[in-house]
Amino acid sequence: QMNCDPQMMRYIRPVATDEAPVRERLERLKQYSIDHPGMGSFVMETLADHRYSGNMVLRHADFNPEREMEVGYSVSSVHWGKGFATEAVNGLVNYTRKLFAPPLIVAFTDPENLASQRVLQKCGFINAGTEFIYDHDLIRWELTMKY
């Protein structure tokens, strides 16, 4: 459903008009989580009624196990502006810290996605410049972990 929403997908990828590419991405994420236990894609839901509210992802940047751990998120547009993304990112960072203890966590945003950039700033991420990744020039955000 989110993959078909132009407002939702404008900073992520073209809107899905065919089910096949979405299913391929889901299979890739499923296999990634098998190959890298504790990592992969996670579903977000509301606490009050357990309704779907978005997705989170924890993976190595560019799916490369030699790279740093990356967090990502997408919140259903009906839940925008309610703090879901900030809560999700903070939760995913804490989960990553406890399970993997990485020295650094990264995230990437489209340069025009100001709302997502504010979320990362609220969660302590620092703008580390631009990186070409996922076929785009994206802003790289870094969070140095302190233990």
Coordinates of C-alpha atoms in Angstrom, one line a residue:
Q1 CA 0.0 0.0 0.0
M2 CA 2.8 2.5 0.9
N3 CA 4.7 1.6 -2.3
C4 CA 1.7 2.9 -4.3
D5 CA 1.3 6.2 -2.5
P6 CA 3.1 9.0 -4.5
Q7 CA 3.3 11.3 -1.4
M8 CA 4.9 8.5 0.6
M9 CA 7.4 7.4 -2.0
R10 CA 8.5 10.7 -3.3
Y11 CA 11.9 10.6 -1.5
I12 CA 12.4 6.8 -1.6
R13 CA 11.8 5.4 -5.1
P14 CA 9.3 5.5 -8.0
V15 CA 5.7 4.5 -7.1
A16 CA 5.1 0.8 -7.6
T17 CA 2.7 0.1 -10.4
D18 CA 3.5 -3.6 -10.4
E19 CA 3.6 -6.0 -7.5
A20 CA 6.6 -7.9 -8.7
P21 CA 9.4 -5.4 -7.8
V22 CA 7.8 -5.0 -4.3
R23 CA 7.8 -8.7 -3.8
E24 CA 11.4 -8.9 -5.0
R25 CA 12.5 -6.3 -2.5
L26 CA 10.6 -8.1 0.3
E27 CA 12.3 -11.4 -0.6
R28 CA 15.7 -9.6 -0.6
L29 CA 15.0 -8.2 2.8
K30 CA 13.8 -11.6 4.1
Q31 CA 17.0 -13.3 2.8
Y32 CA 19.1 -10.5 4.3
S33 CA 17.5 -11.1 7.7
I34 CA 18.2 -14.8 7.5
D35 CA 21.9 -14.1 6.5
H36 CA 22.3 -11.5 9.2
P37 CA 20.3 -12.5 12.3
G38 CA 18.8 -9.5 14.2
M39 CA 18.9 -7.3 11.1
G40 CA 16.4 -6.8 8.3
S41 CA 13.0 -5.1 8.0
F42 CA 10.6 -4.5 10.9
V43 CA 7.0 -3.5 10.9
M44 CA 5.8 -0.5 13.0
E45 CA 2.4 -0.5 14.6
T46 CA 0.5 1.8 16.9
L47 CA 0.6 0.9 20.6
A48 CA -3.1 1.7 21.1
D49 CA -4.6 -0.6 18.5
H50 CA -1.7 -2.4 16.9
R51 CA -2.4 -1.0 13.4
Y52 CA 0.3 -0.8 10.8
S53 CA 2.1 2.5 10.8
G54 CA 5.3 2.0 8.8
N55 CA 8.5 0.1 8.4
M56 CA 12.0 0.2 9.8
V57 CA 15.1 -1.4 8.5
L58 CA 18.5 -2.3 10.0
R59 CA 21.1 -3.4 7.6
H60 CA 24.6 -2.7 6.5
A61 CA 24.9 0.4 4.3
D62 CA 24.4 -0.6 0.6
F63 CA 23.7 -4.2 1.9
N64 CA 27.5 -4.6 2.2
P65 CA 28.6 -6.4 5.4
E66 CA 31.9 -4.6 5.2
R67 CA 30.0 -1.2 5.7
E68 CA 28.6 0.4 8.8
M69 CA 25.1 -0.4 10.2
E70 CA 22.3 1.7 8.7
V71 CA 18.9 2.5 10.0
G72 CA 16.0 3.4 7.8
Y73 CA 12.3 4.1 8.3
S74 CA 9.2 5.0 6.5
V75 CA 6.0 6.1 8.2
S76 CA 2.6 5.8 6.7
S77 CA 1.4 9.3 5.6
V78 CA -1.7 9.1 7.9
H79 CA 0.7 9.0 10.9
W80 CA 3.0 11.9 9.8
G81 CA 3.7 14.6 12.4
K82 CA 2.8 12.4 15.4
G83 CA 6.3 11.5 16.5
F84 CA 6.3 7.9 15.1
A85 CA 9.5 8.3 13.2
T86 CA 11.5 9.8 16.1
E87 CA 10.2 7.1 18.4
A88 CA 11.0 4.4 15.9
V89 CA 14.5 5.6 15.2
N90 CA 15.4 6.0 18.9
G91 CA 14.0 2.5 19.5
L92 CA 16.0 1.0 16.6
V93 CA 19.2 2.8 17.7
N94 CA 18.8 1.3 21.2
Y95 CA 18.1 -2.1 19.8
T96 CA 21.2 -1.9 17.6
R97 CA 23.3 -0.6 20.4
K98 CA 22.3 -3.5 22.7
L99 CA 22.5 -6.3 20.2
F100 CA 25.5 -5.3 18.1
A101 CA 27.4 -2.5 19.9
P102 CA 28.6 -0.8 16.6
P103 CA 30.9 2.2 16.9
L104 CA 28.8 4.1 14.4
I105 CA 25.3 4.0 12.9
V106 CA 24.4 5.8 9.7
A107 CA 21.2 6.9 7.9
F108 CA 20.6 8.5 4.5
T109 CA 18.1 11.0 3.4
D110 CA 17.1 12.7 0.1
P111 CA 18.4 16.3 0.3
E112 CA 14.9 17.6 0.0
N113 CA 13.4 15.4 2.7
L114 CA 13.5 18.0 5.5
A115 CA 11.1 16.2 7.8
S116 CA 13.3 13.1 7.8
Q117 CA 16.4 15.2 8.4
R118 CA 14.7 16.8 11.5
V119 CA 13.9 13.3 12.8
L120 CA 17.5 12.2 12.6
Q121 CA 18.7 15.5 14.2
K122 CA 16.3 14.9 17.1
C123 CA 17.8 11.4 17.5
G124 CA 21.4 12.8 17.7
F125 CA 22.6 12.1 14.1
I126 CA 25.0 14.6 12.6
N127 CA 25.0 15.6 8.9
A128 CA 28.2 14.1 7.5
G129 CA 27.9 15.4 3.9
T130 CA 26.8 13.8 0.7
E131 CA 27.3 10.2 -0.4
F132 CA 26.3 8.5 -3.7
I133 CA 24.4 5.4 -2.5
Y134 CA 21.3 3.6 -3.7
D135 CA 21.8 5.3 -7.1
H136 CA 21.4 8.8 -5.7
D137 CA 23.4 11.6 -4.0
L138 CA 22.0 11.4 -0.5
I139 CA 22.8 13.1 2.7
R140 CA 24.8 10.8 5.0
W141 CA 23.9 11.1 8.7
E142 CA 26.1 9.6 11.4
L143 CA 25.6 8.7 15.1
T144 CA 28.7 7.9 17.0
M145 CA 27.9 5.4 19.7
K146 CA 29.2 5.9 23.2
Y147 CA 29.5 3.0 25.6

